[in-house]
Amino acid sequence: MKILVTGGLGFIGSHTVVELQNEGFEVVIIDDCSNATEKVLDGIVAITGKLPLFEKLDLKERDKVESFFKKHDDIEGVIHFAASKAVGESVEKPLLYYENNIGTLVYILKELSQKAKSSFIFSSSCTVYGQADQMPITEDAPVKVAESPYGNTKQIGEEIIADTCKVTPSLNAIALRYFNPMGAHPSVEIGELPVGVPQNLVPFITQTAVGMRKELSVFGDDYPTEDGTCVRDYIHVVDLAKAHVVALKRLLDSKNDSNYEVFNVGTGTGSTVLQVINSFEKVSGQKLNYKIVARRAGDITTAYADTTKANAILGWKAQSTLDQAMESAWNWEQKIRK
Ligand SMILES: NC(=O)c1ccc[n+]([C@@H]2O[C@H](COP(=O)([O-])OP(=O)(O)OC[C@H]3O[C@@H](n4cnc5c(N)ncnc54)[C@H](O)[C@@H]3O)[C@@H](O)[C@H]2O)c1
């Protein structure tokens, strides 16, 4: 079965390509290399022994998307990772984010709507919940007003898919709301490659530890949490990648209850920033240079997932601990800085 993975050279996409190939799927990757390089293909081959098909293509170019689907008319499922994801940049350049994250989604859905049957997995985010009123966060928690154009593209993206599914019974879709992905493949052949200053905590920690950053700023220690720092749900990227494979199989096997479903993908456990730093110090055996600074505007206090729905319906559960995920992130950082 041929599966298209857009953004398949990126962080989560490349790990998902590995899991798909391990399960025997034939994978075609589309990536424009705006936030990744073709060298990622070598890592995928090193792990799976198989080179996926790859087309370097910008999904914003609608005619090229059309030609691609004509050429590969046997594609049975699409996992759509391709997007721009820097929250700060999205505030500076909203139209770039709306064009890249919404425009490309519309083009792909138009193609899929013409097929007799199609299966579509969308990369959504826990950012849609904002500061949820109750923890852990279930899928029924209300979607809050987005804090950034990036967050808004995930909310609008979900709405576009839901609206399209309503009038397109042949289209079956699942939106996966990721919590905080981290880590690298245990082989350290693939991992996260942030461009510029990392947006996420874990690569900032590992880059500080190898001396690329002077110190880590912890934004606020006066939040109403266990130790005063913000709480998030950190999920190993390999666990997250596996969630995509089970979600896709659910659609391909027509096991879905409705043609648009939403699942949280997290571990169900919240960790404070200081607990994450502690995990790093434990697995690396070295102290991290960090300081507590003032709160940062826009940060919510706590977010962790209720994963009951994914556990029960997808039969999927995150397996790795924070320490295991941290160890893979640290091994990866050390490997790429050699
Ligand atoms: N990493 C996170 O913390 C996180 C959390 C929640 C949701 N997400 C979502 O998951 C998805 C994947 O995230 P990631 O962390 O792997 O990001 P990433 O930047 O590593 O991967 C995205 C890939 O898409 C490609 N791409 C971007 N625009 C494209 C276009 N127009 N045409 C073709 N390729 C294009 C990039 O080159 C990159 O390889 C994104 O949709 C992101 O918004 C990520």
CSV table of N, CA and C and ligand atoms in Angstrom, one decimal, residues 7 9-13 30-36 57-60 81-83 85 100 104 123-125 150 154 178-179 181 200, ligand 1:
chain,number,residue,atom,x,y,z
A,7,GLY,N,6.2,16.4,4.3
A,7,GLY,CA,7.1,16.8,5.4
A,7,GLY,C,7.8,15.6,5.9
A,9,LEU,N,10.7,14.4,5.6
A,9,LEU,CA,12.1,14.6,5.9
A,9,LEU,C,12.2,15.3,7.3
A,10,GLY,N,11.1,15.8,7.8
A,10,GLY,CA,11.2,16.6,9.0
A,10,GLY,C,11.3,15.7,10.3
A,11,PHE,N,11.2,16.3,11.4
A,11,PHE,CA,11.4,15.6,12.7
A,11,PHE,C,10.4,14.5,12.9
A,12,ILE,N,9.2,14.8,13.0
A,12,ILE,CA,8.2,13.7,13.3
A,12,ILE,C,7.9,12.9,12.0
A,13,GLY,N,7.9,13.6,10.8
A,13,GLY,CA,7.7,12.8,9.6
A,13,GLY,C,8.7,11.7,9.3
A,30,ILE,N,6.9,13.7,0.2
A,30,ILE,CA,7.0,15.1,-0.4
A,30,ILE,C,7.6,16.0,0.6
A,31,ASP,N,8.7,16.7,0.3
A,31,ASP,CA,9.2,17.7,1.2
A,31,ASP,C,9.9,18.8,0.3
A,32,ASP,N,9.8,20.0,0.7
A,32,ASP,CA,10.5,21.1,-0.1
A,32,ASP,C,11.9,21.4,0.5
A,33,CYS,N,12.2,20.7,1.5
A,33,CYS,CA,13.5,20.9,2.2
A,33,CYS,C,13.6,22.3,2.8
A,34,SER,N,12.5,23.0,3.1
A,34,SER,CA,12.5,24.3,3.7
A,34,SER,C,13.0,24.2,5.2
A,35,ASN,N,12.8,23.0,5.8
A,35,ASN,CA,13.2,22.9,7.2
A,35,ASN,C,13.9,21.5,7.4
A,36,ALA,N,14.5,21.0,6.3
A,36,ALA,CA,15.1,19.6,6.4
A,36,ALA,C,16.0,19.4,5.3
A,57,LEU,N,9.3,18.9,-3.6
A,57,LEU,CA,8.2,19.6,-4.2
A,57,LEU,C,7.6,20.6,-3.1
A,58,ASP,N,7.3,21.8,-3.5
A,58,ASP,CA,6.7,22.8,-2.6
A,58,ASP,C,5.2,22.6,-2.8
A,59,LEU,N,4.5,22.2,-1.7
A,59,LEU,CA,3.1,22.0,-1.8
A,59,LEU,C,2.2,23.2,-2.0
A,60,LYS,N,2.9,24.4,-1.9
A,60,LYS,CA,2.2,25.6,-2.2
A,60,LYS,C,1.9,25.8,-3.7
A,81,PHE,N,2.3,16.2,7.4
A,81,PHE,CA,3.1,16.9,8.4
A,81,PHE,C,3.5,18.2,7.9
A,82,ALA,N,3.7,18.4,6.6
A,82,ALA,CA,4.3,19.6,6.0
A,82,ALA,C,3.6,20.9,6.5
A,83,ALA,N,4.3,21.7,7.2
A,83,ALA,CA,3.8,23.0,7.7
A,83,ALA,C,5.0,23.8,8.2
A,85,LYS,N,6.3,25.9,11.5
A,85,LYS,CA,5.9,25.6,12.9
A,85,LYS,C,6.5,26.6,13.9
A,100,ASN,N,1.1,28.6,3.9
A,100,ASN,CA,1.8,27.3,3.9
A,100,ASN,C,1.0,26.2,4.7
A,104,THR,N,-1.8,24.6,1.6
A,104,THR,CA,-1.4,23.3,1.2
A,104,THR,C,-2.4,22.2,1.6
A,123,SER,N,-1.6,16.5,11.3
A,123,SER,CA,-0.8,16.9,12.4
A,123,SER,C,-1.4,18.1,13.1
A,124,SER,N,-2.2,17.9,14.2
A,124,SER,CA,-2.7,19.0,14.9
A,124,SER,C,-1.9,19.1,16.2
A,125,SER,N,-2.4,19.9,17.1
A,125,SER,CA,-1.6,20.2,18.3
A,125,SER,C,-2.4,20.5,19.5
A,150,TYR,N,0.2,30.6,14.1
A,150,TYR,CA,0.5,29.2,13.9
A,150,TYR,C,-0.6,28.4,14.6
A,154,LYS,N,-3.8,25.5,13.1
A,154,LYS,CA,-4.2,24.1,13.5
A,154,LYS,C,-5.7,24.1,13.7
A,178,TYR,N,-1.0,16.5,19.0
A,178,TYR,CA,0.2,16.1,19.7
A,178,TYR,C,0.4,17.0,20.9
A,179,PHE,N,1.0,16.4,21.9
A,179,PHE,CA,1.4,17.2,23.1
A,179,PHE,C,2.9,17.6,22.8
A,181,PRO,N,6.4,16.7,21.5
A,181,PRO,CA,7.3,15.6,21.0
A,181,PRO,C,8.8,16.0,21.3
A,200,ASN,N,11.9,24.7,21.2
A,200,ASN,CA,11.4,23.7,22.2
A,200,ASN,C,12.4,23.5,23.3
B,1,LIG,N1,7.4,19.5,16.8
B,1,LIG,C1,6.4,19.9,17.6
B,1,LIG,O1,6.6,20.3,18.7
B,1,LIG,C2,4.9,19.8,17.1
B,1,LIG,C3,3.9,19.9,18.0
B,1,LIG,C4,2.6,19.9,17.5
B,1,LIG,C5,2.3,19.8,16.1
B,1,LIG,N2,3.4,19.8,15.3
B,1,LIG,C6,3.1,19.7,13.8
B,1,LIG,O2,3.6,18.5,13.3
B,1,LIG,C7,4.1,18.6,12.0
B,1,LIG,C8,5.5,18.2,11.8
B,1,LIG,O3,6.3,18.9,12.7
B,1,LIG,P1,7.9,18.7,12.8
B,1,LIG,O4,8.3,19.1,14.2
B,1,LIG,O5,8.3,17.4,12.3
B,1,LIG,O6,8.3,19.9,11.9
B,1,LIG,P2,9.5,19.9,10.8
B,1,LIG,O7,9.7,21.3,10.4
B,1,LIG,O8,10.7,19.1,11.3
B,1,LIG,O9,8.9,19.1,9.6
B,1,LIG,C9,8.0,19.7,8.6
B,1,LIG,C10,8.6,19.4,7.2
B,1,LIG,O10,7.7,19.9,6.2
B,1,LIG,C11,8.5,20.5,5.2
B,1,LIG,N3,7.6,21.5,4.6
B,1,LIG,C12,7.2,22.7,5.1
B,1,LIG,N4,6.5,23.4,4.2
B,1,LIG,C13,6.4,22.6,3.1
B,1,LIG,C14,5.9,22.8,1.8
B,1,LIG,N5,5.2,23.9,1.5
B,1,LIG,N6,6.0,21.8,0.9
B,1,LIG,C15,6.7,20.7,1.2
B,1,LIG,N7,7.3,20.5,2.4
B,1,LIG,C16,7.2,21.4,3.3
B,1,LIG,C17,9.7,21.0,5.9
B,1,LIG,O11,10.8,21.1,5.0
B,1,LIG,C18,10.0,19.9,7.0
B,1,LIG,O12,10.8,18.9,6.5
B,1,LIG,C19,3.8,20.1,11.6
B,1,LIG,O13,2.6,20.2,11.0
B,1,LIG,C20,3.8,20.8,13.0
B,1,LIG,O14,3.0,21.9,13.0
B,1,LIG,C21,4.7,19.8,15.7
